[in-house]
Amino acid sequence: MFKEIKVKSVLNKLKTQDDWFLVKYTVNPFIGCAFNCIYCYIHGSKYGGEDTSTLQIKTNAPAILYRQLKNRARKREYGFVGLGSSTDPYPPIEKDLKITRELLKIIYRFKFPVNVTSKSSLFLRDIDLLRKIDQKAILPENLKNKLKHGVIVSFSFSTVDPYLAGIFEPGASTVEERLETMKKFKQEGFLVGANLMPLLPFLSDSEEDLDKMIGKMKEYGAEFVLVGGLTLFGDKPVDCKVRYYNALEEHFPDLIRPTKELFGNSFAPSRTYQHKLAGLSRKIASKHNIRTSILKE
Ligand code: SF4
């Protein structure tokens, strides 16, 4: 089920370039996300919009983006556009809808670089356009000497265990499909990486889990991994905190208590946990000879 809406603006400009994803702008063709991952932070946080229970398609997004990017290009305010920061740009409906494809055409038209993040193998459909953007995009001054690509291809994983993925991200392409798609992009010469986020406490965040995940990412062509922990927001039935604990109750009831202890009253795990996760990911990434940042250090 989906709803069609019209928006006044589709290009969101960040105050400063994001350190992790290098994006200066974000564009989301949808409100809500068809993949409906249990842990998805857009449900219950300020990032998803007020109603994320139904997929809403911004039908006039291409026309609005055309006007807004044209304006930015005229002022030469180039910067990476993050496509899919609070929705996946390649839900099944995109196959016929082609709204993401239209947005990419406009991004190409005005020579903006783009960082596309997805959990879908449909991403591969647009490789022709992405190749053209990769070659022609104008990078912002601060990245010109650091990056040779106008496209960053990012795939997201919270686990590489198919059983866990089936529980927590049932609408996304399977882990195997995502890995294979990532490999194809790499073989075609793209800068490819993996967002390993959110790692699921006690399920996909141990040293052994990370070793397996990062090893797999390397094997399938990722040049970098960005690792992040889980966040839990909201108290409504559609909110990720409620849905996450419901899923634990159904599949891993023993993990409810330690998870609650880890989060305390916060939406994020303790600082100690986060430091440990960051240190562990750096250590394991270095073992697999893979970066923990998009840029080379
Ligand atoms: S694919 Fe991303 S945006 Fe979509 S539901 Fe899953 S976590 Fe949320």
Short mmCIF file of C-alpha atoms and ligand atoms in Angstrom, two decimals:
data_model
loop_
_atom_site.label_atom_id
_atom_site.label_comp_id
_atom_site.label_asym_id
_atom_site.label_seq_id
_atom_site.Cartn_x
_atom_site.Cartn_y
_atom_site.Cartn_z
CA MET A 1 0.00 0.00 0.00
CA PHE A 2 1.27 3.48 -0.81
CA LYS A 3 0.17 7.07 -1.03
CA GLU A 4 1.14 9.67 -3.61
CA ILE A 5 2.09 13.11 -2.31
CA LYS A 6 3.46 16.38 -3.66
CA VAL A 7 6.32 18.19 -1.91
CA LYS A 8 7.66 21.73 -2.05
CA SER A 9 11.30 20.75 -1.54
CA VAL A 10 13.25 17.53 -2.01
CA LEU A 11 16.87 18.65 -1.69
CA ASN A 12 17.95 18.93 1.92
CA LYS A 13 21.22 20.82 2.50
CA LEU A 14 23.26 19.83 5.56
CA LYS A 15 24.97 22.53 7.60
CA THR A 16 28.34 20.94 6.86
CA GLN A 17 29.51 17.99 4.82
CA ASP A 18 28.86 14.76 6.73
CA ASP A 19 32.16 13.30 7.99
CA TRP A 20 31.16 9.67 7.49
CA PHE A 21 29.19 9.63 4.26
CA LEU A 22 30.77 12.77 2.73
CA VAL A 23 27.34 14.06 1.71
CA LYS A 24 26.41 17.73 1.63
CA TYR A 25 22.83 17.18 0.49
CA THR A 26 20.24 14.45 0.97
CA VAL A 27 17.35 13.47 -1.29
CA ASN A 28 14.66 10.95 -0.43
CA PRO A 29 12.09 10.01 -3.08
CA PHE A 30 9.84 8.44 -0.46
CA ILE A 31 8.62 9.00 3.08
CA GLY A 32 8.69 5.73 4.98
CA CYS A 33 10.41 2.70 3.53
CA ALA A 34 8.98 -0.36 1.86
CA PHE A 35 11.60 -2.64 3.42
CA ASN A 36 10.30 -1.98 6.89
CA CYS A 37 13.34 -3.27 8.83
CA ILE A 38 12.44 -3.91 12.45
CA TYR A 39 15.26 -1.71 13.80
CA CYS A 40 14.77 1.14 11.31
CA TYR A 41 15.45 4.44 13.04
CA ILE A 42 13.08 6.41 10.80
CA HIS A 43 10.17 4.90 12.75
CA GLY A 44 9.96 6.93 15.93
CA SER A 45 12.82 9.40 15.41
CA LYS A 46 12.81 12.89 13.91
CA TYR A 47 14.45 11.57 10.73
CA GLY A 48 11.51 9.78 9.13
CA GLY A 49 8.76 12.41 9.12
CA GLU A 50 5.54 12.26 11.05
CA ASP A 51 3.87 9.30 9.41
CA THR A 52 6.15 6.46 8.37
CA SER A 53 3.51 3.74 8.57
CA THR A 54 2.61 3.98 4.85
CA LEU A 55 5.02 4.39 1.98
CA GLN A 56 4.52 7.86 0.52
CA ILE A 57 5.82 8.60 -2.96
CA LYS A 58 6.92 12.14 -3.67
CA THR A 59 5.57 12.13 -7.21
CA ASN A 60 6.82 15.61 -8.11
CA ALA A 61 10.32 14.96 -6.67
CA PRO A 62 12.05 14.96 -10.09
CA ALA A 63 10.56 18.32 -11.12
CA ILE A 64 11.45 19.87 -7.77
CA LEU A 65 14.95 18.41 -7.74
CA TYR A 66 15.53 19.78 -11.25
CA ARG A 67 14.77 23.30 -10.08
CA GLN A 68 16.72 23.00 -6.83
CA LEU A 69 19.86 21.39 -8.29
CA LYS A 70 19.88 23.79 -11.22
CA ASN A 71 20.00 26.61 -8.71
CA ARG A 72 22.87 24.98 -6.73
CA ALA A 73 24.79 24.23 -9.92
CA ARG A 74 24.47 27.83 -11.06
CA LYS A 75 26.13 28.90 -7.81
CA ARG A 76 28.64 26.03 -8.22
CA GLU A 77 27.67 24.65 -4.81
CA TYR A 78 28.73 21.12 -5.65
CA GLY A 79 28.64 18.40 -3.03
CA PHE A 80 27.72 14.74 -2.72
CA VAL A 81 24.01 14.07 -2.77
CA GLY A 82 23.07 11.26 -0.39
CA LEU A 83 20.32 9.25 -2.03
CA GLY A 84 18.43 7.14 0.48
CA SER A 85 19.41 8.54 3.87
CA SER A 86 15.95 7.95 5.35
CA THR A 87 14.41 5.53 2.88
CA ASP A 88 15.76 2.89 0.55
CA PRO A 89 15.76 4.35 -2.99
CA TYR A 90 15.16 0.91 -4.56
CA PRO A 91 12.01 -0.62 -3.07
CA PRO A 92 10.16 -3.14 -5.33
CA ILE A 93 7.78 -0.42 -6.53
CA GLU A 94 10.75 1.46 -8.03
CA LYS A 95 11.01 -1.22 -10.70
CA ASP A 96 8.00 0.24 -12.52
CA LEU A 97 7.92 3.69 -10.96
CA LYS A 98 11.50 4.70 -11.92
CA ILE A 99 11.42 7.79 -9.71
CA THR A 100 14.93 7.12 -8.35
CA ARG A 101 16.12 6.69 -11.92
CA GLU A 102 14.62 10.08 -12.81
CA LEU A 103 16.40 11.66 -9.85
CA LEU A 104 19.70 10.14 -10.97
CA LYS A 105 19.19 11.59 -14.45
CA ILE A 106 18.82 15.04 -12.94
CA ILE A 107 21.86 14.52 -10.71
CA TYR A 108 23.78 13.59 -13.86
CA ARG A 109 22.35 16.53 -15.80
CA PHE A 110 23.76 18.98 -13.25
CA LYS A 111 26.97 16.99 -12.66
CA PHE A 112 26.54 16.42 -8.94
CA PRO A 113 28.32 13.51 -7.24
CA VAL A 114 26.14 10.98 -5.41
CA ASN A 115 26.38 8.49 -2.56
CA VAL A 116 23.63 5.88 -2.99
CA THR A 117 22.82 3.58 -0.08
CA SER A 118 20.63 0.53 -0.56
CA LYS A 119 19.70 -2.95 0.57
CA SER A 120 18.33 -3.90 -2.84
CA SER A 121 19.72 -5.69 -5.86
CA LEU A 122 17.51 -3.44 -8.06
CA PHE A 123 20.29 -0.84 -7.55
CA LEU A 124 22.16 -2.59 -10.38
CA ARG A 125 19.51 -1.55 -12.92
CA ASP A 126 20.87 2.01 -12.91
CA ILE A 127 24.53 1.10 -13.42
CA ASP A 128 24.53 2.82 -16.85
CA LEU A 129 23.53 6.17 -15.37
CA LEU A 130 25.76 5.73 -12.35
CA ARG A 131 28.73 5.09 -14.62
CA LYS A 132 28.11 8.38 -16.39
CA ILE A 133 27.77 10.24 -13.08
CA ASP A 134 30.96 8.58 -11.81
CA GLN A 135 32.91 9.98 -14.75
CA LYS A 136 31.34 13.41 -15.12
CA ALA A 137 30.44 14.62 -11.63
CA ILE A 138 32.14 17.73 -10.32
CA LEU A 139 33.54 17.11 -6.85
CA PRO A 140 33.52 19.82 -4.19
CA GLU A 141 36.87 21.59 -3.77
CA ASN A 142 37.67 19.88 -0.45
CA LEU A 143 37.41 16.40 -2.01
CA LYS A 144 39.01 17.01 -5.39
CA ASN A 145 42.44 15.75 -4.41
CA LYS A 146 41.17 12.96 -2.19
CA LEU A 147 38.66 11.09 -4.32
CA LYS A 148 38.60 9.86 -7.89
CA HIS A 149 34.93 8.95 -8.06
CA GLY A 150 31.68 10.83 -8.53
CA VAL A 151 29.67 7.90 -7.20
CA ILE A 152 29.93 6.08 -3.88
CA VAL A 153 28.06 2.78 -3.95
CA SER A 154 27.04 1.77 -0.42
CA PHE A 155 25.25 -1.39 0.68
CA SER A 156 23.83 -1.80 4.16
CA PHE A 157 24.01 -4.88 6.37
CA SER A 158 23.12 -5.39 10.01
CA THR A 159 24.24 -9.02 9.83
CA VAL A 160 25.43 -11.55 7.26
CA ASP A 161 23.46 -14.34 8.91
CA PRO A 162 20.49 -15.11 6.61
CA TYR A 163 18.35 -16.25 9.55
CA LEU A 164 18.84 -12.98 11.44
CA ALA A 165 18.41 -10.92 8.27
CA GLY A 166 15.10 -12.73 7.66
CA ILE A 167 13.86 -11.63 11.08
CA PHE A 168 15.16 -8.08 11.24
CA GLU A 169 15.13 -6.92 7.60
CA PRO A 170 12.59 -9.21 5.91
CA GLY A 171 11.74 -6.85 3.04
CA ALA A 172 15.29 -6.27 1.80
CA SER A 173 17.16 -8.30 -0.81
CA THR A 174 18.84 -11.29 0.81
CA VAL A 175 22.36 -10.98 2.18
CA GLU A 176 23.65 -13.11 -0.70
CA GLU A 177 21.90 -10.92 -3.31
CA ARG A 178 23.31 -7.76 -1.77
CA LEU A 179 26.82 -9.20 -1.67
CA GLU A 180 26.61 -10.33 -5.29
CA THR A 181 25.31 -6.92 -6.39
CA MET A 182 28.12 -5.21 -4.52
CA LYS A 183 30.63 -7.46 -6.27
CA LYS A 184 29.23 -6.56 -9.68
CA PHE A 185 29.58 -2.84 -8.99
CA LYS A 186 33.15 -3.43 -7.88
CA GLN A 187 33.93 -5.42 -11.03
CA GLU A 188 32.62 -2.46 -13.04
CA GLY A 189 35.16 -0.17 -11.37
CA PHE A 190 32.98 1.65 -8.84
CA LEU A 191 34.03 2.79 -5.37
CA VAL A 192 32.08 0.34 -3.24
CA GLY A 193 31.62 0.04 0.50
CA ALA A 194 29.40 -1.38 3.21
CA ASN A 195 27.52 0.36 5.97
CA LEU A 196 27.51 -2.22 8.75
CA MET A 197 24.79 -0.57 10.72
CA PRO A 198 23.09 -1.05 12.93
CA LEU A 199 24.98 -3.96 14.42
CA LEU A 200 22.55 -5.82 16.65
CA PRO A 201 23.64 -6.12 20.30
CA PHE A 202 24.48 -9.72 21.29
CA LEU A 203 23.46 -10.95 17.82
CA SER A 204 25.88 -9.44 15.30
CA ASP A 205 28.31 -7.32 17.32
CA SER A 206 30.85 -9.78 18.76
CA GLU A 207 34.47 -9.95 17.63
CA GLU A 208 33.67 -13.18 15.82
CA ASP A 209 30.60 -11.64 14.10
CA LEU A 210 32.56 -8.59 13.01
CA ASP A 211 35.41 -10.71 11.73
CA LYS A 212 33.00 -12.71 9.61
CA MET A 213 31.12 -9.67 8.34
CA ILE A 214 34.14 -7.56 7.49
CA GLY A 215 35.84 -10.56 5.89
CA LYS A 216 32.79 -11.08 3.67
CA MET A 217 32.64 -7.41 2.70
CA LYS A 218 36.27 -7.55 1.65
CA GLU A 219 35.68 -10.76 -0.29
CA TYR A 220 32.80 -9.16 -2.22
CA GLY A 221 34.66 -6.00 -3.15
CA ALA A 222 34.06 -3.42 -0.43
CA GLU A 223 36.89 -0.91 -0.07
CA PHE A 224 35.55 0.51 3.17
CA VAL A 225 33.21 -0.42 6.01
CA LEU A 226 31.38 2.08 8.20
CA VAL A 227 30.34 0.47 11.46
CA GLY A 228 27.58 1.75 13.75
CA GLY A 229 25.50 0.57 16.68
CA LEU A 230 21.76 0.25 17.13
CA THR A 231 19.52 3.16 18.13
CA LEU A 232 16.00 2.68 19.46
CA PHE A 233 13.33 5.38 19.37
CA GLY A 234 9.67 5.82 20.23
CA ASP A 235 6.92 4.21 22.22
CA LYS A 236 4.21 3.75 19.61
CA PRO A 237 3.56 0.28 18.14
CA VAL A 238 5.09 1.36 14.79
CA ASP A 239 8.22 2.79 16.43
CA CYS A 240 11.49 0.90 16.19
CA LYS A 241 12.03 0.51 19.93
CA VAL A 242 8.70 -1.24 20.40
CA ARG A 243 9.11 -3.35 17.27
CA TYR A 244 12.66 -4.34 18.20
CA TYR A 245 11.70 -5.54 21.68
CA ASN A 246 8.70 -7.36 20.21
CA ALA A 247 11.02 -9.19 17.83
CA LEU A 248 13.37 -10.07 20.68
CA GLU A 249 10.45 -11.36 22.70
CA GLU A 250 9.41 -13.61 19.84
CA HIS A 251 12.83 -14.90 18.80
CA PHE A 252 15.41 -14.13 21.52
CA PRO A 253 13.60 -13.50 24.81
CA ASP A 254 16.82 -13.96 26.81
CA LEU A 255 18.26 -10.87 25.15
CA ILE A 256 15.58 -8.45 26.34
CA ARG A 257 17.18 -7.85 29.74
CA PRO A 258 20.80 -7.37 28.61
CA THR A 259 19.63 -5.13 25.76
CA LYS A 260 17.62 -2.95 28.16
CA GLU A 261 20.62 -2.76 30.49
CA LEU A 262 22.85 -1.73 27.60
CA PHE A 263 20.56 1.13 26.59
CA GLY A 264 19.49 2.33 30.06
CA ASN A 265 17.23 5.33 29.51
CA SER A 266 18.96 6.38 26.33
CA PHE A 267 18.14 5.82 22.66
CA ALA A 268 21.70 4.53 22.15
CA PRO A 269 23.92 1.97 23.92
CA SER A 270 26.39 3.13 26.55
CA ARG A 271 29.50 5.10 25.54
CA THR A 272 31.70 2.24 26.72
CA TYR A 273 29.93 -0.09 24.31
CA GLN A 274 30.29 2.37 21.46
CA HIS A 275 34.02 2.91 22.09
CA LYS A 276 34.55 -0.83 22.27
CA LEU A 277 32.67 -1.36 18.98
CA ALA A 278 34.66 1.37 17.24
CA GLY A 279 37.99 -0.05 18.48
CA LEU A 280 37.05 -3.58 17.54
CA SER A 281 35.95 -2.60 14.04
CA ARG A 282 39.20 -0.70 13.43
CA LYS A 283 41.24 -3.70 14.59
CA ILE A 284 39.34 -6.22 12.46
CA ALA A 285 39.19 -3.95 9.42
CA SER A 286 42.95 -3.54 9.58
CA LYS A 287 43.35 -7.32 9.76
CA HIS A 288 41.30 -7.62 6.54
CA ASN A 289 43.07 -4.68 4.94
CA ILE A 290 39.92 -2.63 4.49
CA ARG A 291 39.34 1.03 5.40
CA THR A 292 36.94 2.28 8.09
CA SER A 293 36.38 5.50 6.16
CA ILE A 294 35.43 6.31 2.58
CA LEU A 295 38.56 8.37 2.05
CA LYS A 296 42.03 6.90 2.19
CA GLU A 297 43.81 8.10 5.33
S1 SF4 B 1 16.14 -0.29 4.23
FE1 SF4 B 1 16.94 1.33 5.53
S2 SF4 B 1 15.41 2.95 5.45
FE2 SF4 B 1 14.45 1.08 4.71
S3 SF4 B 1 13.46 0.16 6.49
FE3 SF4 B 1 15.48 -0.76 6.31
S4 SF4 B 1 16.81 0.52 7.61
FE4 SF4 B 1 14.93 1.69 7.21
#
